[in-house]
Amino acid sequence: MSDAPAAAAPAPDPALIARAAAVLRAGGLVAFPTETVYGLGAAALQPGAVQRIFAAKGRPADHPVIVHVLDAAALDAWAIDVPAAARRLAQCFWPGPLTLVLRRAPLAHDLITGGQDTVGLRCPAHPWARALLAAFGAPIAAPSANSFGRVSPTLAAHVRADLGEKPAGRVDLILDGGPCPVGIESTIVDLSTGRPRLLRPGTVTRAQLQAVLGEPVPDAPREAPRASGRLDSHYAPRTPLHLVAADTLAATLAALAGQRVALLAPAALLPPAGGVPAQVAPESPGEYARALYGLLHRLDAVAADRIVVVAPPAGADWEGVHDRLRRAAVPLPTAR
Ligand code: TXA
Ligand code: MG
């Protein structure tokens, strides 16, 4: 692919990692970088600590959280009836941006599972996440480190601006490991029903999953296990965001005349400099995913009336990006 490699993450700082592990042991919250987005971590085996995640995010208590583990040995600790397909996917994509949903073992208490009979497991690749898991020596429950429904953080600064660090904020410690190299949340595959199902697309693509499993991986039916990432409105900036086809951009901007519009579009479609606040859309799916949430945070910060995003190209490799944009978007106001 034409994707430029992500900048290497700064090496984990051993003193900070030790402090973070101590915070987790004491039942506190640590925001930490993963390769996808920053996570809001708590000791997975301490229900009281996991409870704090929900309070800090303002997240409904019946939403499950992903358990982050150091390696595939954790599959049999947290899940039962682990199918061969799950082991193959773990072997191919772990550590990496893939979450496996499996039938839960007793270790997976109700706050982790949202009261369902499944558990989500992910083995992150980011050096800071791995250093933290190793120093803490136990699994870490972590959703994305944002307020419920908001854009996920891909920089420590995003977490500071949203949840904040104590005493003024809600997180005990925010680790800064640089920008997240993948940029959108992990691909989630449900393997709890005998047939693999895609719960959330990501940069591990459907085609890659199908190639490894040798069978189709269709979308999960909509009422399948609750996943907040599957809510229609999610990952949304505060400013209303509209997703438009390239050939309707001019008409859209004309219809919104008089309003302050911020734009995310391919370079060729951007109006001359100085017209509207604008960001250039990256050209490859990997670069787009990596930049997406940072761009949305920036476009949100200009306090425009509306954000208009030109839909990226169609294509299987773009599925994760399209999914996040679709969930961030609201319909255009109807013409009067
Ligand atoms: O890349 C990621 O997955 C990031 C980083 C921090 O690891 N985490 C993340 O967590 O995106 P969160 O909570 O923001 O999104 C995880 C999604 C949620 O939609 C949740 O409902 C779903 O995974 N999930 C977790 N456990 C599940 C389960 N047992 N069954 C179905 N969905 C589950
Ligand atoms: Mg999230």
JSON list of C-alpha atoms in Angstrom, two decimals, residues 87-236:
[
{"chain": "A", "resi": 87, "resn": "ARG", "atom": "CA", "xyz": [-7.07, -18.97, 17.89]},
{"chain": "A", "resi": 88, "resn": "ARG", "atom": "CA", "xyz": [-6.22, -18.53, 14.22]},
{"chain": "A", "resi": 89, "resn": "LEU", "atom": "CA", "xyz": [-7.18, -14.87, 14.26]},
{"chain": "A", "resi": 90, "resn": "ALA", "atom": "CA", "xyz": [-5.19, -14.28, 17.44]},
{"chain": "A", "resi": 91, "resn": "GLN", "atom": "CA", "xyz": [-2.20, -16.00, 15.90]},
{"chain": "A", "resi": 92, "resn": "CYS", "atom": "CA", "xyz": [-2.41, -13.86, 12.75]},
{"chain": "A", "resi": 93, "resn": "PHE", "atom": "CA", "xyz": [-3.38, -10.46, 14.15]},
{"chain": "A", "resi": 94, "resn": "TRP", "atom": "CA", "xyz": [-2.28, -10.31, 17.82]},
{"chain": "A", "resi": 95, "resn": "PRO", "atom": "CA", "xyz": [-0.75, -8.22, 19.08]},
{"chain": "A", "resi": 96, "resn": "GLY", "atom": "CA", "xyz": [-2.73, -5.79, 16.95]},
{"chain": "A", "resi": 97, "resn": "PRO", "atom": "CA", "xyz": [-5.97, -3.87, 16.32]},
{"chain": "A", "resi": 98, "resn": "LEU", "atom": "CA", "xyz": [-8.40, -6.80, 16.52]},
{"chain": "A", "resi": 99, "resn": "THR", "atom": "CA", "xyz": [-10.91, -7.55, 19.30]},
{"chain": "A", "resi": 100, "resn": "LEU", "atom": "CA", "xyz": [-12.42, -11.03, 19.65]},
{"chain": "A", "resi": 101, "resn": "VAL", "atom": "CA", "xyz": [-15.84, -11.47, 21.25]},
{"chain": "A", "resi": 102, "resn": "LEU", "atom": "CA", "xyz": [-16.13, -14.91, 22.87]},
{"chain": "A", "resi": 103, "resn": "ARG", "atom": "CA", "xyz": [-18.32, -16.75, 25.35]},
{"chain": "A", "resi": 104, "resn": "ARG", "atom": "CA", "xyz": [-17.31, -15.54, 28.76]},
{"chain": "A", "resi": 105, "resn": "ALA", "atom": "CA", "xyz": [-15.56, -17.53, 31.49]},
{"chain": "A", "resi": 106, "resn": "PRO", "atom": "CA", "xyz": [-16.47, -16.83, 35.16]},
{"chain": "A", "resi": 107, "resn": "LEU", "atom": "CA", "xyz": [-13.52, -14.41, 35.42]},
{"chain": "A", "resi": 108, "resn": "ALA", "atom": "CA", "xyz": [-15.44, -12.00, 33.19]},
{"chain": "A", "resi": 109, "resn": "HIS", "atom": "CA", "xyz": [-17.72, -10.32, 35.70]},
{"chain": "A", "resi": 110, "resn": "ASP", "atom": "CA", "xyz": [-20.90, -8.42, 34.81]},
{"chain": "A", "resi": 111, "resn": "LEU", "atom": "CA", "xyz": [-19.29, -4.97, 34.69]},
{"chain": "A", "resi": 112, "resn": "ILE", "atom": "CA", "xyz": [-16.90, -6.24, 31.99]},
{"chain": "A", "resi": 113, "resn": "THR", "atom": "CA", "xyz": [-19.59, -8.00, 29.97]},
{"chain": "A", "resi": 114, "resn": "GLY", "atom": "CA", "xyz": [-22.44, -5.57, 30.51]},
{"chain": "A", "resi": 115, "resn": "GLY", "atom": "CA", "xyz": [-24.36, -8.55, 31.86]},
{"chain": "A", "resi": 116, "resn": "GLN", "atom": "CA", "xyz": [-24.09, -10.43, 28.56]},
{"chain": "A", "resi": 117, "resn": "ASP", "atom": "CA", "xyz": [-22.67, -13.94, 28.19]},
{"chain": "A", "resi": 118, "resn": "THR", "atom": "CA", "xyz": [-19.74, -12.75, 26.05]},
{"chain": "A", "resi": 119, "resn": "VAL", "atom": "CA", "xyz": [-16.44, -10.99, 26.65]},
{"chain": "A", "resi": 120, "resn": "GLY", "atom": "CA", "xyz": [-14.34, -8.84, 24.31]},
{"chain": "A", "resi": 121, "resn": "LEU", "atom": "CA", "xyz": [-10.59, -9.53, 24.33]},
{"chain": "A", "resi": 122, "resn": "ARG", "atom": "CA", "xyz": [-7.86, -7.50, 22.68]},
{"chain": "A", "resi": 123, "resn": "CYS", "atom": "CA", "xyz": [-4.08, -7.84, 22.73]},
{"chain": "A", "resi": 124, "resn": "PRO", "atom": "CA", "xyz": [-2.64, -4.40, 21.88]},
{"chain": "A", "resi": 125, "resn": "ALA", "atom": "CA", "xyz": [0.61, -3.89, 19.99]},
{"chain": "A", "resi": 126, "resn": "HIS", "atom": "CA", "xyz": [1.53, -0.39, 21.18]},
{"chain": "A", "resi": 127, "resn": "PRO", "atom": "CA", "xyz": [4.79, -0.43, 23.20]},
{"chain": "A", "resi": 128, "resn": "TRP", "atom": "CA", "xyz": [3.30, 1.72, 26.02]},
{"chain": "A", "resi": 129, "resn": "ALA", "atom": "CA", "xyz": [0.22, -0.48, 26.31]},
{"chain": "A", "resi": 130, "resn": "ARG", "atom": "CA", "xyz": [2.38, -3.59, 26.39]},
{"chain": "A", "resi": 131, "resn": "ALA", "atom": "CA", "xyz": [4.78, -2.10, 28.94]},
{"chain": "A", "resi": 132, "resn": "LEU", "atom": "CA", "xyz": [1.83, -1.17, 31.14]},
{"chain": "A", "resi": 133, "resn": "LEU", "atom": "CA", "xyz": [0.26, -4.64, 30.86]},
{"chain": "A", "resi": 134, "resn": "ALA", "atom": "CA", "xyz": [3.61, -6.23, 31.71]},
{"chain": "A", "resi": 135, "resn": "ALA", "atom": "CA", "xyz": [4.32, -3.93, 34.68]},
{"chain": "A", "resi": 136, "resn": "PHE", "atom": "CA", "xyz": [0.79, -4.25, 36.04]},
{"chain": "A", "resi": 137, "resn": "GLY", "atom": "CA", "xyz": [0.91, -8.00, 35.51]},
{"chain": "A", "resi": 138, "resn": "ALA", "atom": "CA", "xyz": [-2.83, -8.42, 34.97]},
{"chain": "A", "resi": 139, "resn": "PRO", "atom": "CA", "xyz": [-5.46, -7.60, 32.32]},
{"chain": "A", "resi": 140, "resn": "ILE", "atom": "CA", "xyz": [-6.68, -4.03, 31.86]},
{"chain": "A", "resi": 141, "resn": "ALA", "atom": "CA", "xyz": [-10.29, -3.14, 31.07]},
{"chain": "A", "resi": 142, "resn": "ALA", "atom": "CA", "xyz": [-10.37, -0.15, 28.74]},
{"chain": "A", "resi": 143, "resn": "PRO", "atom": "CA", "xyz": [-12.83, 1.60, 26.48]},
{"chain": "A", "resi": 144, "resn": "SER", "atom": "CA", "xyz": [-11.67, 4.57, 24.43]},
{"chain": "A", "resi": 145, "resn": "ALA", "atom": "CA", "xyz": [-10.67, 7.48, 26.70]},
{"chain": "A", "resi": 146, "resn": "ASN", "atom": "CA", "xyz": [-13.42, 9.91, 25.67]},
{"chain": "A", "resi": 147, "resn": "SER", "atom": "CA", "xyz": [-16.73, 11.06, 27.12]},
{"chain": "A", "resi": 148, "resn": "PHE", "atom": "CA", "xyz": [-19.55, 8.78, 25.97]},
{"chain": "A", "resi": 149, "resn": "GLY", "atom": "CA", "xyz": [-20.52, 9.39, 22.33]},
{"chain": "A", "resi": 150, "resn": "ARG", "atom": "CA", "xyz": [-17.66, 11.78, 21.59]},
{"chain": "A", "resi": 151, "resn": "VAL", "atom": "CA", "xyz": [-14.77, 11.48, 19.17]},
{"chain": "A", "resi": 152, "resn": "SER", "atom": "CA", "xyz": [-12.12, 9.00, 20.36]},
{"chain": "A", "resi": 153, "resn": "PRO", "atom": "CA", "xyz": [-8.72, 10.42, 21.38]},
{"chain": "A", "resi": 154, "resn": "THR", "atom": "CA", "xyz": [-5.62, 9.75, 19.30]},
{"chain": "A", "resi": 155, "resn": "LEU", "atom": "CA", "xyz": [-3.40, 12.14, 21.29]},
{"chain": "A", "resi": 156, "resn": "ALA", "atom": "CA", "xyz": [-2.83, 12.52, 25.03]},
{"chain": "A", "resi": 157, "resn": "ALA", "atom": "CA", "xyz": [-3.89, 16.15, 24.53]},
{"chain": "A", "resi": 158, "resn": "HIS", "atom": "CA", "xyz": [-7.35, 14.96, 23.39]},
{"chain": "A", "resi": 159, "resn": "VAL", "atom": "CA", "xyz": [-7.75, 13.06, 26.68]},
{"chain": "A", "resi": 160, "resn": "ARG", "atom": "CA", "xyz": [-6.55, 16.05, 28.70]},
{"chain": "A", "resi": 161, "resn": "ALA", "atom": "CA", "xyz": [-9.03, 18.35, 26.94]},
{"chain": "A", "resi": 162, "resn": "ASP", "atom": "CA", "xyz": [-11.98, 15.98, 27.38]},
{"chain": "A", "resi": 163, "resn": "LEU", "atom": "CA", "xyz": [-11.69, 13.87, 30.56]},
{"chain": "A", "resi": 164, "resn": "GLY", "atom": "CA", "xyz": [-8.70, 15.69, 32.09]},
{"chain": "A", "resi": 165, "resn": "GLU", "atom": "CA", "xyz": [-6.30, 14.62, 34.80]},
{"chain": "A", "resi": 166, "resn": "LYS", "atom": "CA", "xyz": [-7.01, 14.79, 38.53]},
{"chain": "A", "resi": 167, "resn": "PRO", "atom": "CA", "xyz": [-7.42, 16.83, 40.65]},
{"chain": "A", "resi": 168, "resn": "ALA", "atom": "CA", "xyz": [-9.36, 19.03, 38.20]},
{"chain": "A", "resi": 169, "resn": "GLY", "atom": "CA", "xyz": [-10.16, 16.17, 35.78]},
{"chain": "A", "resi": 170, "resn": "ARG", "atom": "CA", "xyz": [-11.39, 12.58, 36.05]},
{"chain": "A", "resi": 171, "resn": "VAL", "atom": "CA", "xyz": [-8.34, 10.44, 35.23]},
{"chain": "A", "resi": 172, "resn": "ASP", "atom": "CA", "xyz": [-5.66, 9.63, 37.82]},
{"chain": "A", "resi": 173, "resn": "LEU", "atom": "CA", "xyz": [-2.84, 9.54, 35.28]},
{"chain": "A", "resi": 174, "resn": "ILE", "atom": "CA", "xyz": [-2.64, 10.26, 31.55]},
{"chain": "A", "resi": 175, "resn": "LEU", "atom": "CA", "xyz": [0.32, 8.60, 29.80]},
{"chain": "A", "resi": 176, "resn": "ASP", "atom": "CA", "xyz": [1.58, 10.41, 26.69]},
{"chain": "A", "resi": 177, "resn": "GLY", "atom": "CA", "xyz": [2.98, 7.93, 24.19]},
{"chain": "A", "resi": 178, "resn": "GLY", "atom": "CA", "xyz": [2.54, 10.12, 21.14]},
{"chain": "A", "resi": 179, "resn": "PRO", "atom": "CA", "xyz": [-0.04, 9.89, 18.34]},
{"chain": "A", "resi": 180, "resn": "CYS", "atom": "CA", "xyz": [-1.83, 6.56, 17.85]},
{"chain": "A", "resi": 181, "resn": "PRO", "atom": "CA", "xyz": [-0.49, 5.00, 14.63]},
{"chain": "A", "resi": 182, "resn": "VAL", "atom": "CA", "xyz": [-3.72, 3.25, 13.52]},
{"chain": "A", "resi": 183, "resn": "GLY", "atom": "CA", "xyz": [-6.12, 6.01, 14.52]},
{"chain": "A", "resi": 184, "resn": "ILE", "atom": "CA", "xyz": [-9.53, 4.27, 14.54]},
{"chain": "A", "resi": 185, "resn": "GLU", "atom": "CA", "xyz": [-10.74, 1.66, 17.03]},
{"chain": "A", "resi": 186, "resn": "SER", "atom": "CA", "xyz": [-10.01, -2.05, 16.63]},
{"chain": "A", "resi": 187, "resn": "THR", "atom": "CA", "xyz": [-11.91, -4.33, 14.31]},
{"chain": "A", "resi": 188, "resn": "ILE", "atom": "CA", "xyz": [-14.35, -6.40, 16.43]},
{"chain": "A", "resi": 189, "resn": "VAL", "atom": "CA", "xyz": [-15.29, -9.94, 15.44]},
{"chain": "A", "resi": 190, "resn": "ASP", "atom": "CA", "xyz": [-17.96, -11.92, 17.26]},
{"chain": "A", "resi": 191, "resn": "LEU", "atom": "CA", "xyz": [-16.97, -15.59, 17.51]},
{"chain": "A", "resi": 192, "resn": "SER", "atom": "CA", "xyz": [-19.44, -16.49, 20.24]},
{"chain": "A", "resi": 193, "resn": "THR", "atom": "CA", "xyz": [-22.13, -17.98, 18.02]},
{"chain": "A", "resi": 194, "resn": "GLY", "atom": "CA", "xyz": [-20.29, -20.52, 15.87]},
{"chain": "A", "resi": 195, "resn": "ARG", "atom": "CA", "xyz": [-20.26, -18.21, 12.83]},
{"chain": "A", "resi": 196, "resn": "PRO", "atom": "CA", "xyz": [-17.83, -15.26, 12.65]},
{"chain": "A", "resi": 197, "resn": "ARG", "atom": "CA", "xyz": [-19.59, -11.91, 12.46]},
{"chain": "A", "resi": 198, "resn": "LEU", "atom": "CA", "xyz": [-18.18, -8.40, 12.06]},
{"chain": "A", "resi": 199, "resn": "LEU", "atom": "CA", "xyz": [-19.32, -6.12, 14.90]},
{"chain": "A", "resi": 200, "resn": "ARG", "atom": "CA", "xyz": [-17.13, -3.14, 14.03]},
{"chain": "A", "resi": 201, "resn": "PRO", "atom": "CA", "xyz": [-14.95, -2.66, 10.91]},
{"chain": "A", "resi": 202, "resn": "GLY", "atom": "CA", "xyz": [-11.39, -1.44, 11.36]},
{"chain": "A", "resi": 203, "resn": "THR", "atom": "CA", "xyz": [-7.98, -1.54, 9.76]},
{"chain": "A", "resi": 204, "resn": "VAL", "atom": "CA", "xyz": [-7.86, -5.31, 10.04]},
{"chain": "A", "resi": 205, "resn": "THR", "atom": "CA", "xyz": [-10.22, -5.61, 7.07]},
{"chain": "A", "resi": 206, "resn": "ARG", "atom": "CA", "xyz": [-13.07, -7.99, 6.40]},
{"chain": "A", "resi": 207, "resn": "ALA", "atom": "CA", "xyz": [-11.05, -9.37, 3.46]},
{"chain": "A", "resi": 208, "resn": "GLN", "atom": "CA", "xyz": [-8.11, -10.15, 5.76]},
{"chain": "A", "resi": 209, "resn": "LEU", "atom": "CA", "xyz": [-10.41, -11.92, 8.25]},
{"chain": "A", "resi": 210, "resn": "GLN", "atom": "CA", "xyz": [-12.05, -13.93, 5.48]},
{"chain": "A", "resi": 211, "resn": "ALA", "atom": "CA", "xyz": [-8.68, -14.90, 4.01]},
{"chain": "A", "resi": 212, "resn": "VAL", "atom": "CA", "xyz": [-7.53, -16.29, 7.37]},
{"chain": "A", "resi": 213, "resn": "LEU", "atom": "CA", "xyz": [-10.81, -17.99, 8.23]},
{"chain": "A", "resi": 214, "resn": "GLY", "atom": "CA", "xyz": [-11.65, -19.27, 4.75]},
{"chain": "A", "resi": 215, "resn": "GLU", "atom": "CA", "xyz": [-15.28, -18.27, 5.16]},
{"chain": "A", "resi": 216, "resn": "PRO", "atom": "CA", "xyz": [-17.41, -15.13, 4.79]},
{"chain": "A", "resi": 217, "resn": "VAL", "atom": "CA", "xyz": [-17.51, -12.70, 7.72]},
{"chain": "A", "resi": 218, "resn": "PRO", "atom": "CA", "xyz": [-20.84, -10.90, 7.35]},
{"chain": "A", "resi": 219, "resn": "ASP", "atom": "CA", "xyz": [-22.01, -8.02, 9.53]},
{"chain": "A", "resi": 220, "resn": "ALA", "atom": "CA", "xyz": [-23.58, -9.07, 12.81]},
{"chain": "A", "resi": 221, "resn": "PRO", "atom": "CA", "xyz": [-27.36, -8.67, 12.92]},
{"chain": "A", "resi": 222, "resn": "ARG", "atom": "CA", "xyz": [-28.19, -5.29, 14.41]},
{"chain": "A", "resi": 223, "resn": "GLU", "atom": "CA", "xyz": [-29.64, -6.54, 17.68]},
{"chain": "A", "resi": 224, "resn": "ALA", "atom": "CA", "xyz": [-26.59, -8.76, 18.31]},
{"chain": "A", "resi": 225, "resn": "PRO", "atom": "CA", "xyz": [-24.40, -8.08, 21.38]},
{"chain": "A", "resi": 226, "resn": "ARG", "atom": "CA", "xyz": [-24.56, -4.46, 22.44]},
{"chain": "A", "resi": 227, "resn": "ALA", "atom": "CA", "xyz": [-21.62, -2.46, 21.25]},
{"chain": "A", "resi": 228, "resn": "SER", "atom": "CA", "xyz": [-21.71, 1.28, 21.80]},
{"chain": "A", "resi": 229, "resn": "GLY", "atom": "CA", "xyz": [-19.59, 1.62, 18.68]},
{"chain": "A", "resi": 230, "resn": "ARG", "atom": "CA", "xyz": [-22.63, 0.31, 16.81]},
{"chain": "A", "resi": 231, "resn": "LEU", "atom": "CA", "xyz": [-24.96, 3.06, 17.93]},
{"chain": "A", "resi": 232, "resn": "ASP", "atom": "CA", "xyz": [-25.97, 5.06, 14.87]},
{"chain": "A", "resi": 233, "resn": "SER", "atom": "CA", "xyz": [-24.81, 8.27, 16.46]},
{"chain": "A", "resi": 234, "resn": "HIS", "atom": "CA", "xyz": [-21.34, 7.82, 17.88]},
{"chain": "A", "resi": 235, "resn": "TYR", "atom": "CA", "xyz": [-17.83, 9.14, 17.45]},
{"chain": "A", "resi": 236, "resn": "ALA", "atom": "CA", "xyz": [-19.45, 12.52, 16.79]}
]
